[in-house]
């Protein structure tokens, strides 16, 4: 059961491509259905959000920006998580003030947006997580989280982090421990194919619904034309964050430069210049950014960092992948892709020219890889994507109104 009664839906995210991009087509669809959608986001993504028809609600962030050097995120687990808590403390008063008198009927939020969850509970409205990557399964805490946190928890810094988090939650009326607050949302739409989810058979689908890729046509990002001479096209991209890898790009040039019939699109990000890569053969196209989905639709192979977005784009376009993970969930994604039979996982320290070339050539010549990609694509097509996500969000609005949980305020009432 869905509703076409106009609602005010508030989306909350951070200024990171991997967290904003997966939500955009869902937001565009909700606007097209007549809902008023506000989107809380730092200034760097104001234009991208506005293009969907949503109203940007701007706040000042303390997190590193999309153009900052990746080293700004540090190297350890605590380096990675502390900035999100600090940003939440900083952002919550701004967001509460921005929405005062204009509270929404439903809160959508990226998994990194802690203030959204606090505000949803303060306002008494349904909260729905839009997860751009894997979600916790039954046993996740014992198998992954506890071993990962064992050492940090023993340090003074780790104990101080949890104390700050617990105090912040308590001050804002949340009695939940930080771990389930972050990792166990009451309702979640998972914006990746189920094929990319580890232990999918142990995920509570009463909470998490896999809607798969919500990609849209991406026409606004521009197109890409395959050169007339190219018999095969390879895209190399390490995403948007961990791109400061000139040594790796030089290995790619060495592996595929002047390879007969091949054209290589090498996306190097903002922190590497083409001049750092030495003499470039004519078949190597170096770009700081490309419309990735447009290139993949015409590509024959993909060397990727195995981020959630890139992984599912490779699957959706049926492109064999060599996965060279750089950080966080990418290692697990690389293993999942290899287990699906559509990719090779090459650890970063083993990604030399010979290994990369052999892996790519083996994949594109293997009919079994093509067959598995076809099967995975067919499964993804049945997950529903953008329209199913919007349907399920509307069901949550109906349920909230029926249960009396939605406080009808402001212009979205």
mmCIF file of N, CA and C in Angstrom, residues 89-156:
data_model
loop_
_atom_site.group_PDB
_atom_site.id
_atom_site.type_symbol
_atom_site.label_atom_id
_atom_site.label_comp_id
_atom_site.label_asym_id
_atom_site.label_seq_id
_atom_site.Cartn_x
_atom_site.Cartn_y
_atom_site.Cartn_z
ATOM 1 N N UNK A 89 28.053 16.075 16.651
ATOM 2 C CA UNK A 89 27.909 17.039 17.742
ATOM 3 C C UNK A 89 27.831 18.456 17.185
ATOM 4 N N UNK A 90 28.633 18.731 16.178
ATOM 5 C CA UNK A 90 28.682 20.057 15.562
ATOM 6 C C UNK A 90 27.423 20.351 14.742
ATOM 7 N N UNK A 91 26.921 19.340 14.039
ATOM 8 C CA UNK A 91 25.828 19.560 13.092
ATOM 9 C C UNK A 91 24.440 19.550 13.726
ATOM 10 N N UNK A 92 24.257 18.792 14.786
ATOM 11 C CA UNK A 92 22.908 18.627 15.349
ATOM 12 C C UNK A 92 22.222 19.947 15.684
ATOM 13 N N UNK A 93 22.852 20.890 16.400
ATOM 14 C CA UNK A 93 22.145 22.145 16.690
ATOM 15 C C UNK A 93 21.783 22.916 15.424
ATOM 16 N N UNK A 94 22.655 22.873 14.405
ATOM 17 C CA UNK A 94 22.353 23.559 13.145
ATOM 18 C C UNK A 94 21.117 22.955 12.485
ATOM 19 N N UNK A 95 21.048 21.629 12.463
ATOM 20 C CA UNK A 95 19.943 20.958 11.785
ATOM 21 C C UNK A 95 18.636 21.098 12.560
ATOM 22 N N UNK A 96 18.736 21.036 13.875
ATOM 23 C CA UNK A 96 17.525 21.236 14.683
ATOM 24 C C UNK A 96 16.948 22.622 14.444
ATOM 25 N N UNK A 97 17.815 23.628 14.371
ATOM 26 C CA UNK A 97 17.351 24.999 14.129
ATOM 27 C C UNK A 97 16.792 25.147 12.726
ATOM 28 N N UNK A 98 17.427 24.509 11.757
ATOM 29 C CA UNK A 98 16.976 24.637 10.371
ATOM 30 C C UNK A 98 15.581 24.056 10.168
ATOM 31 N N UNK A 99 15.235 23.022 10.925
ATOM 32 C CA UNK A 99 13.948 22.356 10.751
ATOM 33 C C UNK A 99 12.904 22.781 11.785
ATOM 34 N N UNK A 100 13.248 23.702 12.669
ATOM 35 C CA UNK A 100 12.282 24.117 13.682
ATOM 36 C C UNK A 100 11.053 24.741 13.019
ATOM 37 N N UNK A 101 9.891 24.204 13.340
ATOM 38 C CA UNK A 101 8.647 24.667 12.728
ATOM 39 C C UNK A 101 8.391 24.091 11.352
ATOM 40 N N UNK A 102 9.299 23.285 10.844
ATOM 41 C CA UNK A 102 9.145 22.675 9.524
ATOM 42 C C UNK A 102 9.564 21.200 9.596
ATOM 43 N N UNK A 103 9.128 20.534 10.676
ATOM 44 C CA UNK A 103 9.528 19.159 10.882
ATOM 45 C C UNK A 103 8.908 18.251 9.815
ATOM 46 N N UNK A 104 9.625 17.232 9.395
ATOM 47 C CA UNK A 104 9.133 16.371 8.318
ATOM 48 C C UNK A 104 8.173 15.297 8.805
ATOM 49 N N UNK A 105 7.581 14.613 7.840
ATOM 50 C CA UNK A 105 6.732 13.458 8.134
ATOM 51 C C UNK A 105 7.555 12.178 8.237
ATOM 52 N N UNK A 106 8.733 12.194 7.637
ATOM 53 C CA UNK A 106 9.600 11.019 7.657
ATOM 54 C C UNK A 106 11.037 11.464 7.462
ATOM 55 N N UNK A 107 11.952 10.799 8.148
ATOM 56 C CA UNK A 107 13.383 11.068 8.004
ATOM 57 C C UNK A 107 14.032 9.927 7.228
ATOM 58 N N UNK A 108 14.721 10.284 6.143
ATOM 59 C CA UNK A 108 15.616 9.371 5.450
ATOM 60 C C UNK A 108 17.035 9.768 5.830
ATOM 61 N N UNK A 109 17.924 8.791 5.952
ATOM 62 C CA UNK A 109 19.284 9.181 6.317
ATOM 63 C C UNK A 109 20.299 8.179 5.791
ATOM 64 N N UNK A 110 21.443 8.712 5.438
ATOM 65 C CA UNK A 110 22.596 7.884 5.149
ATOM 66 C C UNK A 110 23.083 7.263 6.449
ATOM 67 N N UNK A 111 23.814 6.164 6.342
ATOM 68 C CA UNK A 111 24.275 5.456 7.533
ATOM 69 C C UNK A 111 25.230 6.284 8.385
ATOM 70 N N UNK A 112 25.827 7.318 7.833
ATOM 71 C CA UNK A 112 26.781 8.153 8.567
ATOM 72 C C UNK A 112 26.129 9.330 9.282
ATOM 73 N N UNK A 113 24.834 9.545 9.081
ATOM 74 C CA UNK A 113 24.195 10.746 9.618
ATOM 75 C C UNK A 113 23.566 10.459 10.977
ATOM 76 N N UNK A 114 24.360 10.590 12.030
ATOM 77 C CA UNK A 114 23.847 10.365 13.377
ATOM 78 C C UNK A 114 22.812 11.407 13.796
ATOM 79 N N UNK A 115 22.966 12.694 13.453
ATOM 80 C CA UNK A 115 21.948 13.661 13.866
ATOM 81 C C UNK A 115 20.550 13.334 13.342
ATOM 82 N N UNK A 116 20.468 12.748 12.146
ATOM 83 C CA UNK A 116 19.156 12.424 11.585
ATOM 84 C C UNK A 116 18.392 11.485 12.497
ATOM 85 N N UNK A 117 19.071 10.527 13.082
ATOM 86 C CA UNK A 117 18.404 9.539 13.935
ATOM 87 C C UNK A 117 17.947 10.166 15.251
ATOM 88 N N UNK A 118 18.783 11.061 15.762
ATOM 89 C CA UNK A 118 18.383 11.771 16.985
ATOM 90 C C UNK A 118 17.149 12.625 16.709
ATOM 91 N N UNK A 119 17.156 13.340 15.603
ATOM 92 C CA UNK A 119 16.041 14.232 15.295
ATOM 93 C C UNK A 119 14.760 13.461 15.003
ATOM 94 N N UNK A 120 14.851 12.350 14.302
ATOM 95 C CA UNK A 120 13.648 11.563 14.022
ATOM 96 C C UNK A 120 12.960 11.144 15.315
ATOM 97 N N UNK A 121 13.754 10.754 16.294
ATOM 98 C CA UNK A 121 13.173 10.321 17.564
ATOM 99 C C UNK A 121 12.648 11.511 18.354
ATOM 100 N N UNK A 122 13.332 12.642 18.241
ATOM 101 C CA UNK A 122 12.862 13.855 18.907
ATOM 102 C C UNK A 122 11.528 14.296 18.310
ATOM 103 N N UNK A 123 11.390 14.185 17.000
ATOM 104 C CA UNK A 123 10.163 14.620 16.315
ATOM 105 C C UNK A 123 9.061 13.569 16.340
ATOM 106 N N UNK A 124 9.407 12.341 16.663
ATOM 107 C CA UNK A 124 8.412 11.281 16.680
ATOM 108 C C UNK A 124 7.949 10.863 15.306
ATOM 109 N N UNK A 125 8.871 10.824 14.340
ATOM 110 C CA UNK A 125 8.519 10.443 12.976
ATOM 111 C C UNK A 125 9.307 9.200 12.574
ATOM 112 N N UNK A 126 8.832 8.449 11.576
ATOM 113 C CA UNK A 126 9.570 7.263 11.134
ATOM 114 C C UNK A 126 10.945 7.632 10.595
ATOM 115 N N UNK A 127 11.904 6.738 10.804
ATOM 116 C CA UNK A 127 13.257 6.929 10.272
ATOM 117 C C UNK A 127 13.612 5.725 9.405
ATOM 118 N N UNK A 128 14.143 6.000 8.230
ATOM 119 C CA UNK A 128 14.520 4.945 7.290
ATOM 120 C C UNK A 128 15.960 5.180 6.850
ATOM 121 N N UNK A 129 16.799 4.199 7.058
ATOM 122 C CA UNK A 129 18.193 4.270 6.625
ATOM 123 C C UNK A 129 18.290 3.893 5.146
ATOM 124 N N UNK A 130 19.042 4.688 4.393
ATOM 125 C CA UNK A 130 19.388 4.332 3.019
ATOM 126 C C UNK A 130 20.849 3.890 3.044
ATOM 127 N N UNK A 131 21.077 2.598 3.016
ATOM 128 C CA UNK A 131 22.434 2.085 3.160
ATOM 129 C C UNK A 131 23.094 1.928 1.795
ATOM 130 N N UNK A 132 24.229 2.612 1.565
ATOM 131 C CA UNK A 132 24.909 2.487 0.283
ATOM 132 C C UNK A 132 25.869 1.313 0.224
ATOM 133 N N UNK A 133 25.948 0.536 1.321
ATOM 134 C CA UNK A 133 26.831 -0.625 1.319
ATOM 135 C C UNK A 133 26.247 -1.712 2.218
ATOM 136 N N UNK A 134 27.047 -2.702 2.539
ATOM 137 C CA UNK A 134 26.542 -3.864 3.254
ATOM 138 C C UNK A 134 25.944 -3.493 4.609
ATOM 139 N N UNK A 135 25.061 -4.368 5.103
ATOM 140 C CA UNK A 135 24.415 -4.159 6.397
ATOM 141 C C UNK A 135 24.763 -5.331 7.316
ATOM 142 N N UNK A 136 24.490 -5.156 8.600
ATOM 143 C CA UNK A 136 24.821 -6.172 9.597
ATOM 144 C C UNK A 136 23.889 -7.377 9.469
ATOM 145 N N UNK A 137 24.449 -8.545 9.612
ATOM 146 C CA UNK A 137 23.689 -9.785 9.587
ATOM 147 C C UNK A 137 23.642 -10.375 10.993
ATOM 148 N N UNK A 138 22.852 -11.423 11.183
ATOM 149 C CA UNK A 138 22.805 -12.087 12.476
ATOM 150 C C UNK A 138 24.175 -12.700 12.759
ATOM 151 N N UNK A 139 24.795 -12.261 13.825
ATOM 152 C CA UNK A 139 26.136 -12.722 14.163
ATOM 153 C C UNK A 139 27.230 -11.746 13.774
ATOM 154 N N UNK A 140 26.868 -10.619 13.148
ATOM 155 C CA UNK A 140 27.871 -9.640 12.694
ATOM 156 C C UNK A 140 28.705 -9.113 13.855
ATOM 157 N N UNK A 141 28.040 -8.812 14.953
ATOM 158 C CA UNK A 141 28.764 -8.219 16.079
ATOM 159 C C UNK A 141 29.857 -9.176 16.575
ATOM 160 N N UNK A 142 29.505 -10.456 16.739
ATOM 161 C CA UNK A 142 30.468 -11.419 17.262
ATOM 162 C C UNK A 142 31.582 -11.724 16.243
ATOM 163 N N UNK A 143 31.212 -11.777 14.962
ATOM 164 C CA UNK A 143 32.159 -12.211 13.937
ATOM 165 C C UNK A 143 33.040 -11.086 13.412
ATOM 166 N N UNK A 144 32.522 -9.860 13.402
ATOM 167 C CA UNK A 144 33.253 -8.756 12.791
ATOM 168 C C UNK A 144 33.530 -7.624 13.783
ATOM 169 N N UNK A 145 32.465 -7.076 14.360
ATOM 170 C CA UNK A 145 32.614 -5.855 15.156
ATOM 171 C C UNK A 145 33.473 -6.070 16.403
ATOM 172 N N UNK A 146 33.203 -7.118 17.157
ATOM 173 C CA UNK A 146 33.949 -7.316 18.403
ATOM 174 C C UNK A 146 35.441 -7.544 18.160
ATOM 175 N N UNK A 147 35.826 -8.417 17.218
ATOM 176 C CA UNK A 147 37.274 -8.553 16.953
ATOM 177 C C UNK A 147 37.906 -7.252 16.445
ATOM 178 N N UNK A 148 37.176 -6.519 15.630
ATOM 179 C CA UNK A 148 37.709 -5.284 15.063
ATOM 180 C C UNK A 148 37.937 -4.224 16.150
ATOM 181 N N UNK A 149 37.039 -4.196 17.143
ATOM 182 C CA UNK A 149 37.100 -3.177 18.183
ATOM 183 C C UNK A 149 37.851 -3.624 19.442
ATOM 184 N N UNK A 150 38.293 -4.874 19.487
ATOM 185 C CA UNK A 150 38.899 -5.394 20.717
ATOM 186 C C UNK A 150 40.081 -4.544 21.168
ATOM 187 N N UNK A 151 41.009 -4.258 20.266
ATOM 188 C CA UNK A 151 42.188 -3.483 20.641
ATOM 189 C C UNK A 151 41.850 -2.019 20.928
ATOM 190 N N UNK A 152 41.103 -1.311 20.041
ATOM 191 C CA UNK A 152 40.765 0.092 20.353
ATOM 192 C C UNK A 152 40.032 0.255 21.684
ATOM 193 N N UNK A 153 39.177 -0.698 22.032
ATOM 194 C CA UNK A 153 38.436 -0.588 23.291
ATOM 195 C C UNK A 153 39.355 -0.655 24.509
ATOM 196 N N UNK A 154 40.521 -1.274 24.346
ATOM 197 C CA UNK A 154 41.445 -1.388 25.476
ATOM 198 C C UNK A 154 42.269 -0.124 25.689
ATOM 199 N N UNK A 155 42.206 0.807 24.745
ATOM 200 C CA UNK A 155 43.011 2.022 24.850
ATOM 201 C C UNK A 155 42.224 3.138 25.518
ATOM 202 N N UNK A 156 42.952 4.070 26.114
ATOM 203 C CA UNK A 156 42.304 5.228 26.732
ATOM 204 C C UNK A 156 41.511 6.020 25.688
#
